Coordinates of C-alpha atoms in Angstrom, one line a residue:
X1 CA -0.1 0.0 0.2
X2 CA 1.7 3.3 -1.0
X3 CA 2.0 5.9 1.4
X4 CA 1.1 9.4 -0.4
X5 CA 1.9 12.0 1.4
X6 CA -0.3 15.5 1.6
X7 CA 1.3 19.0 1.8
X8 CA -1.3 21.5 2.8
X9 CA 0.2 25.1 1.7
X10 CA -0.4 28.1 3.5
X11 CA -0.8 31.4 2.5
X12 CA -1.5 34.7 4.2
X13 CA -4.0 36.5 1.7
X14 CA -3.9 40.6 2.1
X15 CA -6.6 40.9 -0.1
X16 CA -9.2 39.6 1.8
X17 CA -7.8 39.9 5.3
X18 CA -6.2 36.5 5.9
X19 CA -2.5 37.8 7.1
X20 CA -1.6 34.2 8.9
X21 CA -2.3 30.7 8.9
X22 CA -4.5 29.6 11.2
X23 CA -4.6 26.0 12.0
X24 CA -8.2 25.5 12.3
X25 CA -8.6 26.8 8.7
X26 CA -6.5 23.9 7.6
X27 CA -8.3 21.6 5.7
X28 CA -7.8 17.7 6.1
X29 CA -8.0 16.7 3.1
X30 CA -9.1 12.9 2.2
X31 CA -8.8 11.3 -1.2
X32 CA -12.1 9.9 -2.2
X33 CA -12.0 8.6 -5.7
X34 CA -8.3 6.5 -5.0
X35 CA -6.9 4.3 -2.8
X36 CA -4.9 5.7 0.4
X37 CA -4.5 4.9 3.9
X38 CA -7.1 7.2 4.7
X39 CA -9.9 5.0 2.5
X40 CA -8.6 2.1 2.2
X41 CA -9.3 0.7 5.9
X42 CA -12.4 1.3 6.6
X43 CA -14.9 -1.9 6.2
X44 CA -14.7 -5.6 6.9
X45 CA -14.0 -6.1 3.5
X46 CA -10.8 -3.6 2.9
X47 CA -9.7 -5.0 6.4
X48 CA -10.4 -8.7 4.5
X49 CA -8.1 -7.5 1.5
X50 CA -5.5 -6.3 3.5
X51 CA -5.3 -9.7 5.0
X52 CA -5.5 -12.0 2.0
X53 CA -2.3 -9.7 1.0
X54 CA -0.6 -11.2 4.1
X55 CA -1.3 -14.9 2.4
X56 CA -0.3 -13.7 -0.9
X57 CA 3.6 -12.7 0.4
X58 CA 3.6 -15.8 2.7
X59 CA 3.5 -18.1 0.1
X60 CA 6.1 -16.2 -2.3
X61 CA 8.1 -16.7 0.7
X62 CA 8.0 -20.7 1.0
X63 CA 6.4 -22.0 -2.1
X64 CA 5.7 -19.8 -5.1
X65 CA 8.6 -20.2 -7.8
X66 CA 12.4 -22.4 -8.6
X67 CA 14.2 -20.3 -6.4
X68 CA 13.5 -18.2 -2.7
X69 CA 11.4 -21.1 -1.7
X70 CA 13.9 -24.0 -2.4
X71 CA 16.8 -21.9 -0.4
X72 CA 15.2 -23.5 2.4
X73 CA 16.2 -27.4 1.6
X74 CA 19.6 -26.7 -1.2
X75 CA 22.7 -27.6 0.8
X76 CA 21.3 -29.0 4.0
X77 CA 21.7 -32.5 5.1
X78 CA 18.3 -33.4 2.7
X79 CA 20.7 -32.8 -0.9
X80 CA 22.5 -29.8 -2.0
X81 CA 23.4 -28.5 -5.6
X82 CA 24.1 -31.0 -8.5
X83 CA 24.1 -28.4 -11.0
X84 CA 28.2 -27.8 -10.7
X85 CA 26.9 -23.9 -9.8
X86 CA 29.1 -23.2 -6.8
X87 CA 27.9 -19.3 -6.6
X88 CA 24.1 -20.1 -6.3
X89 CA 21.7 -22.7 -4.5
X90 CA 24.6 -22.8 -1.7
X91 CA 26.9 -24.6 -4.6
X92 CA 29.3 -23.4 -1.9
X93 CA 28.3 -21.5 1.6
X94 CA 31.1 -19.4 1.1
X95 CA 30.0 -18.2 -2.0
X96 CA 26.3 -18.1 -1.2
X97 CA 25.9 -16.9 2.2
X98 CA 27.3 -13.7 2.4
X99 CA 25.4 -10.1 4.0
X100 CA 25.4 -8.4 0.4
X101 CA 23.7 -12.2 -0.9
X102 CA 20.3 -11.1 -2.6
X103 CA 18.8 -14.4 -0.6
X104 CA 19.8 -13.1 2.5
X105 CA 18.2 -9.7 1.9
X106 CA 14.9 -11.1 0.2
X107 CA 13.9 -13.6 2.9
X108 CA 14.4 -10.6 5.0
X109 CA 12.6 -7.6 3.1
X110 CA 9.8 -10.3 2.5
X111 CA 9.1 -11.1 6.1
X112 CA 9.5 -7.5 7.5
X113 CA 6.6 -6.7 4.4
X114 CA 4.3 -9.7 6.3
X115 CA 5.6 -7.9 9.4
X116 CA 4.8 -4.2 8.3
X117 CA 1.3 -5.9 6.4
X118 CA 0.0 -6.8 9.8
X119 CA 0.9 -3.7 11.5
X120 CA -0.8 -2.0 9.3
X121 CA -3.9 -3.7 10.2
X122 CA -3.7 -3.5 13.5
X123 CA -3.0 0.3 13.9
X124 CA -6.2 0.9 11.5
X125 CA -8.4 -1.0 13.3
X126 CA -9.9 1.3 15.6
X127 CA -11.3 3.7 13.5
X128 CA -12.9 1.2 11.3
X129 CA -16.6 0.4 10.9
X130 CA -15.9 -2.8 11.7
X131 CA -17.8 -4.3 14.9
X132 CA -16.0 -5.9 17.6
X133 CA -16.3 -9.5 16.8
X134 CA -14.9 -8.4 13.3
X135 CA -11.8 -6.7 14.7
X136 CA -10.9 -9.9 16.9
X137 CA -11.4 -12.5 13.8
X138 CA -9.4 -9.1 11.7
X139 CA -6.6 -9.0 15.1
X140 CA -6.3 -12.6 15.0
X141 CA -5.6 -13.4 11.7
X142 CA -2.5 -10.1 11.1
X143 CA -1.5 -11.3 14.5
X144 CA -0.7 -15.3 12.9
X145 CA 1.1 -14.0 10.2
X146 CA 2.7 -11.0 12.4
X147 CA 3.8 -14.2 14.7
X148 CA 4.4 -16.7 11.7
X149 CA 7.1 -14.0 10.4
X150 CA 8.2 -13.2 13.7
X151 CA 9.2 -17.2 14.3
X152 CA 11.1 -17.5 11.0
X153 CA 13.4 -14.2 10.9
X154 CA 14.2 -15.7 14.8
X155 CA 14.6 -18.9 13.0
X156 CA 17.3 -17.7 10.2
X157 CA 19.1 -14.5 11.6
X158 CA 18.9 -15.6 15.4
X159 CA 17.8 -12.0 17.1
X160 CA 16.1 -9.2 15.1
X161 CA 14.4 -5.3 15.5
X162 CA 11.1 -5.9 17.0
X163 CA 8.7 -3.1 15.1
X164 CA 5.1 -3.8 16.7
X165 CA 3.4 0.1 15.1
X166 CA 3.0 0.7 11.6
X167 CA 6.3 2.8 10.4
X168 CA 4.6 5.7 8.3
X169 CA 8.0 7.8 7.9
X170 CA 11.8 6.9 7.6
X171 CA 13.2 4.2 10.3
X172 CA 17.3 4.2 11.0
X173 CA 17.7 3.4 14.3
X174 CA 16.7 -0.2 14.7
X175 CA 18.8 -2.3 16.7
X176 CA 18.1 -6.4 17.5
X177 CA 16.0 -7.3 19.9
X178 CA 17.3 -11.1 21.5
X179 CA 16.5 -14.3 20.0
X180 CA 14.8 -14.8 23.0
X181 CA 13.0 -11.4 23.0
X182 CA 11.3 -12.1 19.3
X183 CA 10.7 -15.8 20.1
X184 CA 8.3 -14.2 23.4
X185 CA 7.0 -12.1 20.7
X186 CA 5.8 -14.6 18.9
X187 CA 4.4 -16.6 20.8
X188 CA 2.1 -14.0 22.0
X189 CA 0.7 -13.3 18.6
X190 CA 0.0 -16.7 18.1
X191 CA -1.5 -17.3 21.5
X192 CA -3.8 -14.5 20.6
X193 CA -4.3 -16.2 16.9
X194 CA -4.9 -19.5 18.0
X195 CA -7.3 -18.2 21.1
X196 CA -9.6 -16.1 18.6
X197 CA -9.3 -17.6 15.1
X198 CA -12.2 -19.7 14.1
X199 CA -11.8 -23.6 13.8
X200 CA -10.5 -25.7 11.5
X201 CA -14.0 -27.2 10.0
X202 CA -15.3 -23.1 9.9
X203 CA -12.8 -22.4 7.5
X204 CA -12.7 -22.8 3.8
X205 CA -10.1 -24.9 2.4
X206 CA -6.2 -22.9 2.3
X207 CA -7.8 -21.1 4.9
X208 CA -5.7 -20.5 8.5
X209 CA -7.5 -21.6 11.4
X210 CA -7.0 -22.3 15.1
X211 CA -4.9 -25.1 14.4
X212 CA -2.9 -23.9 12.5
X213 CA -1.7 -21.5 15.2
X214 CA -1.3 -24.1 17.9
X215 CA 1.1 -25.5 15.3
X216 CA 3.3 -22.7 15.2
X217 CA 2.8 -21.8 18.7
X218 CA 4.1 -25.2 19.5
X219 CA 7.7 -24.8 17.4
X220 CA 7.8 -21.7 19.4
X221 CA 7.8 -22.5 22.4
X222 CA 10.1 -25.7 21.3
X223 CA 12.8 -23.1 20.5
X224 CA 12.3 -21.2 23.8
X225 CA 13.1 -24.9 25.9
X226 CA 9.3 -24.2 27.5
X227 CA 8.9 -28.3 27.1
X228 CA 5.4 -28.0 28.4
X229 CA 4.1 -25.4 26.8
X230 CA 4.9 -27.0 23.6
X231 CA 3.4 -30.2 24.3
X232 CA 0.1 -28.4 25.4
X233 CA 0.1 -26.8 22.4
X234 CA 1.2 -29.7 20.2
X235 CA -1.6 -31.7 22.0
X236 CA -4.4 -29.0 20.8
X237 CA -4.2 -30.3 17.4
X238 CA -3.8 -33.8 17.8
X239 CA -6.5 -34.3 20.1
X240 CA -9.1 -32.1 18.0
X241 CA -11.3 -34.4 17.2
X242 CA -11.1 -32.8 13.5
X243 CA -8.1 -34.3 12.4
X244 CA -6.4 -37.3 12.1
X245 CA -3.2 -39.0 9.7
X246 CA -4.8 -40.5 6.7
X247 CA -4.6 -44.4 6.8
X248 CA -7.1 -45.5 4.1
X249 CA -6.6 -45.0 0.5
X250 CA -8.7 -41.7 -0.4
X251 CA -8.9 -38.9 -3.4
X252 CA -8.4 -38.9 -7.4
X253 CA -6.2 -41.7 -7.8
X254 CA -6.8 -44.0 -4.9
X255 CA -7.6 -46.9 -7.4
X256 CA -5.0 -46.8 -9.0
X257 CA -2.0 -49.0 -8.0
X258 CA 0.1 -46.8 -4.7
X259 CA -0.8 -46.5 -1.2
X260 CA -2.4 -44.1 1.4
X261 CA 1.1 -41.8 1.7
X262 CA 1.0 -41.8 -2.1
X263 CA -2.4 -41.0 -2.0
X264 CA -1.9 -37.6 0.0
X265 CA 0.2 -35.8 -3.0
X266 CA -1.6 -36.7 -5.7
X267 CA -3.5 -33.4 -7.2
X268 CA -6.7 -32.5 -5.5
X269 CA -6.2 -34.4 -2.7
X270 CA -4.5 -32.1 -0.5
X271 CA -7.9 -30.2 1.2
X272 CA -10.5 -31.2 3.5
X273 CA -13.1 -31.3 0.7
X274 CA -12.1 -34.6 -0.1
X275 CA -11.9 -35.9 3.6
X276 CA -8.2 -35.1 4.4
X277 CA -8.1 -34.7 7.8
X278 CA -4.9 -33.9 7.7
X279 CA -3.8 -30.7 6.0
X280 CA -3.8 -28.2 8.7
X281 CA -2.8 -25.1 6.7
X282 CA -2.0 -25.8 2.7
X283 CA -1.2 -23.3 -0.2
X284 CA -3.6 -23.0 -2.5
X285 CA -3.1 -23.8 -6.4
X286 CA -4.7 -23.4 -9.2
X287 CA -3.5 -23.6 -13.3
X288 CA -4.3 -20.8 -15.2
X289 CA -6.8 -18.9 -13.0
X290 CA -6.8 -15.4 -12.1
X291 CA -4.6 -15.4 -8.8
X292 CA -4.5 -19.1 -8.7
X293 CA -0.4 -19.2 -9.2
X294 CA 0.4 -21.3 -11.4
X295 CA 0.4 -21.1 -14.9
X296 CA 1.0 -23.8 -17.8
X297 CA 3.1 -21.3 -19.8
X298 CA 5.5 -19.7 -17.6
X299 CA 8.1 -21.3 -14.9
X300 CA 6.0 -20.1 -11.7
X301 CA 4.2 -21.7 -8.5
X302 CA 5.9 -24.5 -7.0
X303 CA 8.7 -25.8 -8.8
X304 CA 9.4 -28.9 -6.4
X305 CA 9.4 -31.3 -9.4
X306 CA 11.3 -28.8 -12.0
X307 CA 14.5 -28.7 -9.4
X308 CA 14.5 -31.9 -7.6
X309 CA 13.3 -34.9 -10.0
X310 CA 15.8 -36.3 -12.6
X311 CA 16.6 -35.5 -16.5
X312 CA 16.4 -38.6 -17.8
X313 CA 15.2 -37.1 -21.1
X314 CA 19.0 -35.8 -21.3
X315 CA 20.1 -39.1 -20.8
X316 CA 23.5 -39.5 -22.8
X317 CA 23.5 -43.4 -22.8
X318 CA 22.5 -45.7 -25.7
X319 CA 21.5 -48.8 -26.5
X320 CA 23.6 -51.5 -28.8
X321 CA 22.0 -50.0 -32.3
X322 CA 22.3 -46.4 -30.9
X323 CA 19.1 -45.3 -30.2
X324 CA 18.4 -43.0 -27.1
X325 CA 16.4 -45.3 -24.7
X326 CA 14.5 -41.6 -22.8
X327 CA 12.7 -39.9 -25.2
X328 CA 13.9 -36.4 -25.7
X329 CA 10.8 -34.8 -24.2
X330 CA 9.9 -35.0 -20.4
X331 CA 7.9 -37.8 -18.9
X332 CA 5.2 -38.0 -16.9
X333 CA 5.1 -40.9 -15.4
X334 CA 7.6 -42.2 -12.9
X335 CA 11.0 -40.4 -14.6
X336 CA 9.9 -37.5 -12.8
X337 CA 7.8 -35.3 -15.6
X338 CA 9.8 -32.9 -16.6
X339 CA 12.6 -32.0 -13.7
X340 CA 16.0 -30.8 -14.8
X341 CA 18.6 -32.5 -11.7
X342 CA 19.7 -29.9 -9.8
X343 CA 19.1 -31.0 -6.3
X344 CA 20.5 -33.6 -5.8
X345 CA 19.4 -35.6 -2.7
X346 CA 22.5 -36.5 -0.5
X347 CA 22.6 -40.3 0.5
X348 CA 21.6 -39.9 3.9
X349 CA 18.1 -38.8 2.7
X350 CA 18.3 -41.4 0.0
X351 CA 19.1 -44.4 1.4
X352 CA 20.9 -43.7 5.2
X353 CA 17.9 -42.7 6.8
X354 CA 16.0 -46.3 5.1
X355 CA 18.3 -48.4 6.7
X356 CA 16.0 -48.5 9.7
X357 CA 13.3 -50.1 8.2
X358 CA 13.7 -50.5 4.3
X359 CA 9.6 -51.9 3.9
X360 CA 8.7 -48.8 5.6
X361 CA 5.7 -47.5 2.7
X362 CA 7.6 -43.7 2.4
X363 CA 10.3 -46.2 1.1
X364 CA 7.8 -47.9 -1.4
X365 CA 8.5 -48.1 -5.0
X366 CA 5.5 -45.5 -5.0
X367 CA 6.8 -42.4 -3.0
X368 CA 10.4 -43.1 -3.3
X369 CA 11.5 -44.0 -7.0
X370 CA 14.5 -45.5 -7.1
X371 CA 13.9 -47.1 -11.2
X372 CA 12.8 -46.3 -14.4
X373 CA 11.7 -48.0 -17.4
X374 CA 12.7 -46.7 -20.2
X375 CA 10.3 -45.3 -22.7
X376 CA 11.0 -45.0 -26.0
X377 CA 9.8 -47.4 -28.1
X378 CA 12.1 -47.2 -30.7
X379 CA 14.6 -48.7 -28.4
X380 CA 15.7 -52.2 -28.3
X381 CA 15.6 -51.4 -24.3
X382 CA 11.9 -50.1 -24.6
X383 CA 10.6 -51.4 -21.2
X384 CA 13.2 -52.5 -19.9
X385 CA 14.7 -50.9 -16.6
X386 CA 17.4 -48.3 -15.9
X387 CA 18.6 -51.0 -12.6
X388 CA 18.9 -54.1 -15.5
X389 CA 22.0 -51.7 -17.3
X390 CA 23.6 -49.9 -14.5
X391 CA 27.2 -50.4 -15.6
X392 CA 26.6 -48.6 -18.6
X393 CA 24.0 -45.8 -16.8
X394 CA 27.0 -45.0 -14.7
X395 CA 29.8 -44.5 -17.4
X396 CA 30.1 -40.1 -16.3
X397 CA 29.3 -38.8 -12.7
X398 CA 26.8 -36.8 -14.7
X399 CA 24.9 -39.9 -15.4
X400 CA 23.8 -40.2 -11.2
X401 CA 24.7 -36.8 -10.4
X402 CA 22.0 -35.4 -12.4
X403 CA 20.4 -37.5 -15.5
X404 CA 18.7 -40.2 -12.6
X405 CA 18.7 -40.4 -9.0
X406 CA 16.0 -42.0 -6.3
X407 CA 13.7 -38.6 -5.6
X408 CA 10.7 -38.4 -4.1
X409 CA 7.3 -38.9 -5.8
X410 CA 5.6 -36.2 -4.1
X411 CA 6.9 -33.3 -6.2
X412 CA 5.5 -34.4 -9.3
X413 CA 1.8 -34.9 -10.4
X414 CA 2.2 -38.2 -12.8
X415 CA -0.5 -38.0 -15.4
X416 CA -2.2 -35.2 -13.6
X417 CA -0.6 -32.6 -15.8
X418 CA -2.5 -29.4 -17.2
X419 CA -3.8 -31.5 -20.8
X420 CA -2.2 -28.7 -23.1
X421 CA 1.0 -29.8 -22.0
X422 CA 1.2 -33.0 -23.4
X423 CA 2.3 -34.0 -27.1
X424 CA 1.7 -37.2 -26.6
X425 CA -1.1 -38.6 -24.3
X426 CA -0.7 -41.9 -24.7
X427 CA 3.9 -42.1 -24.1
X428 CA 2.8 -39.3 -21.4
X429 CA 5.1 -36.8 -23.5
X430 CA 5.5 -33.0 -22.4
X431 CA 7.3 -30.9 -24.3
X432 CA 7.1 -27.8 -22.3
X433 CA 9.9 -26.5 -19.6
X434 CA 6.7 -25.9 -17.8
X435 CA 5.6 -29.0 -17.0
X436 CA 9.0 -28.8 -14.1
X437 CA 5.7 -27.0 -12.0
X438 CA 4.5 -29.3 -9.2
X439 CA 0.6 -29.0 -10.2
X440 CA -0.9 -29.4 -6.9
X441 CA -1.4 -28.0 -3.7
X442 CA 1.4 -27.7 -1.3
X443 CA 1.0 -28.7 2.0
X444 CA 2.5 -25.8 4.7
X445 CA 1.8 -27.6 7.9
X446 CA 0.8 -31.1 7.8
X447 CA -0.1 -33.5 10.9
X448 CA 2.5 -35.6 10.8
X449 CA 4.7 -32.9 11.5
X450 CA 2.9 -32.0 14.5
X451 CA 3.4 -35.2 16.2
X452 CA 7.3 -34.9 15.4
X453 CA 7.2 -31.5 16.8
X454 CA 5.3 -33.0 19.8
X455 CA 8.0 -35.6 20.3
X456 CA 10.4 -33.3 20.0
X457 CA 9.1 -31.3 22.9
X458 CA 8.5 -34.9 25.2
X459 CA 12.4 -35.6 24.4
X460 CA 13.3 -32.1 25.7
X461 CA 11.4 -33.3 28.5
X462 CA 13.0 -36.0 29.0
X463 CA 9.5 -38.1 28.2
X464 CA 11.4 -40.6 26.4
X465 CA 8.0 -42.8 26.7
X466 CA 5.6 -40.3 25.1
X467 CA 8.2 -39.3 22.5
X468 CA 8.9 -42.6 20.9
X469 CA 4.9 -43.1 20.8
X470 CA 4.2 -39.9 18.8
X471 CA 7.1 -41.2 16.2
X472 CA 4.9 -44.6 16.1
X473 CA 1.6 -42.7 15.2
X474 CA 3.5 -41.7 12.4
X475 CA 5.5 -44.9 11.8
X476 CA 2.4 -47.0 12.1
X477 CA 0.9 -45.4 9.4
X478 CA 3.8 -46.3 7.2
X479 CA 3.9 -50.0 8.2
X480 CA 6.9 -49.3 9.7
X481 CA 8.9 -50.8 12.3
X482 CA 8.8 -49.4 15.8
X483 CA 10.8 -47.5 17.7
X484 CA 11.9 -48.0 21.6
X485 CA 12.2 -44.9 23.7
X486 CA 16.0 -45.8 24.2
X487 CA 16.1 -45.5 20.7
X488 CA 14.5 -41.7 20.5
X489 CA 17.0 -39.0 20.6
X490 CA 17.0 -35.8 18.5
X491 CA 19.1 -37.6 15.5
X492 CA 16.4 -39.8 15.1
X493 CA 13.5 -36.8 15.3
X494 CA 15.5 -35.5 12.6
X495 CA 15.7 -38.7 10.4
X496 CA 12.1 -39.5 10.9
X497 CA 10.9 -35.3 9.8
X498 CA 13.1 -36.6 6.3
X499 CA 11.1 -39.8 6.4
X500 CA 7.9 -38.6 6.4
X501 CA 8.1 -34.6 5.4
X502 CA 11.5 -35.0 2.7
X503 CA 11.4 -31.9 0.2
X504 CA 8.1 -30.4 1.8
X505 CA 9.8 -29.7 4.8
X506 CA 11.4 -26.1 5.2
X507 CA 14.2 -28.1 6.3
X508 CA 16.8 -24.8 6.9
X509 CA 14.7 -23.6 9.4
X510 CA 14.1 -26.8 11.3
X511 CA 18.2 -27.1 11.5
X512 CA 18.6 -23.2 11.9
X513 CA 16.3 -23.4 14.9
X514 CA 18.2 -26.1 16.4
X515 CA 21.6 -25.4 15.7
X516 CA 21.9 -28.6 13.8
X517 CA 22.2 -27.1 10.3
X518 CA 26.6 -26.6 10.5
X519 CA 26.6 -30.6 12.1
X520 CA 24.2 -32.3 10.2
X521 CA 24.8 -30.1 6.5
X522 CA 28.5 -31.3 7.5
X523 CA 27.9 -35.0 8.0
X524 CA 25.7 -35.4 5.4
X525 CA 26.1 -33.1 2.6
X526 CA 28.4 -34.8 0.5
X527 CA 27.8 -33.0 -2.4
X528 CA 29.8 -33.8 -6.1
X529 CA 33.6 -35.8 -5.4
X530 CA 35.0 -33.7 -8.6
X531 CA 34.3 -30.2 -7.0
X532 CA 36.4 -28.9 -4.5
X533 CA 34.4 -27.4 -1.3
X534 CA 30.6 -28.8 -3.1
X535 CA 28.2 -28.0 -0.6
X536 CA 30.2 -29.1 2.2
X537 CA 31.7 -26.0 3.5
X538 CA 29.6 -25.1 5.0
X539 CA 30.7 -23.3 8.8
X540 CA 29.4 -22.9 12.0
X541 CA 28.6 -19.6 12.0
X542 CA 26.2 -20.9 9.1
X543 CA 23.8 -22.3 11.9
X544 CA 22.5 -18.4 12.0
X545 CA 22.2 -16.2 8.3
X546 CA 24.4 -12.9 8.0
X547 CA 22.1 -9.8 8.8
X548 CA 21.8 -8.2 5.5
X549 CA 24.2 -5.6 4.9
X550 CA 21.9 -3.0 3.0
X551 CA 19.7 -2.7 6.4
X552 CA 22.7 -2.2 8.4
X553 CA 24.0 0.2 5.9
X554 CA 21.0 2.4 5.9
X555 CA 20.4 2.1 9.6
X556 CA 22.5 4.9 10.5
X557 CA 21.3 6.0 13.7
X558 CA 22.2 3.0 15.3
X559 CA 24.2 -0.2 15.2
X560 CA 22.6 -2.9 13.6
X561 CA 25.6 -6.1 14.9
X562 CA 26.0 -8.6 12.2
X563 CA 26.2 -12.2 13.2
X564 CA 29.4 -13.6 14.4
X565 CA 32.0 -15.2 11.4
X566 CA 30.8 -12.7 9.0
X567 CA 33.1 -10.0 7.4
X568 CA 31.6 -6.6 8.0
X569 CA 31.7 -5.7 4.7

């Protein structure tokens, strides 16, 4: 919302006897024919529109596009940039995580945009035409988004400036609050939101509700090591009679081969309107619909398929007759759609976490794709598996770094891409790079995560039996081997989050809040052996991001201290 400054000129007009400027004679100018702060926050509808902008800004940070949302998974224990790009996507921490990095500035500014929008809403409510009930709902929504933004800022940057009022003029004297103070502010906002937002059955799909607030509040309490409070907040979500893990086949492709975990990620299956009682907060997407955020003609919307799925359509191996065993167009079956093979999972993600139980449903052929069929009818290998020709397949490092590797099927929508993207529907051939979009709604909060969050709180509270019980609720749905209390530690929980959430999770937020980004990434993000320091030059100080240099530079009225380890620039 633009802020228009009005200059009222006061002039003495001797001809009519006005020799000075009487303050009572100055007109308060309120525009009537265009939007301004004076006339844009009046009705309940006005405030709803401002809240919708917060939804959009939050989705842009965490879900839309192939760059900024994926900042949360590249260069972690989940995976690394396999495209030989040292200067982007955490190919090298020392090259990309700098105070001057655009990535660092983007996330800082976007979260503060959310905070600014929320503060404006909260500041303007008093003089609105809303009744008390409407004011309470609007306040709860605005405070949820503000709490969400401060929570994530604290995870990433540590202590940051706290601003709780609408800022209408330049301010250059910000100082950093402590990380604990930021978490406490987030907890205060989320507590109000949890108490006053509608229940999950009272809102439309994709709308925030009290359970979303309780889930985030539980995470903040874990960050504050307030274990009992965290357990209580998470229990509000888990014990709600309207939530439950999905345990039976359901939704759009439930009649096809698969399992219930696979069903969770098929197109049209994420929301309560299809009977899904597991989604707590789901980012909503529609294709080629105004405001739907996905276009079939450009690379917008969630791009997990494009980055995480491999690129067999560029496969360099030929069969004995010299024919490529994969067709050059992308394919929308289990070869990964139109992936470009840029985000390659670590060996720990692809293999290590499954040693505990290789038969885990989440590691089934439907959910963690480890083998595919050659799809070119002209090839003598047509219909055969890659695994049948593995020695040929591994002719060069690139064959297994980008052209094929194990990946989660949740990133793609096999057979469910928009029809106009298919060049051959029978062979499921896609001829457009835009087919790399993941054409489905995306979970932001899912009940399975709430169980694992409460398990983390129980672990912190030294209640290992209860922690194991919560983990086993999630593992039981996957028909997986149950964990014993003696086996539960933070590494097991983090591995379980990988098994259950994978690239769905904003992994960096989890590791940063625990102070384990360095330890886990250094241990598991082995990177490409042919490139020095690829993905493994992470340093202990990278557990926090740097404060953007641009913010330090413009804050001339006070010192905005930099995080340790980063050059002042």
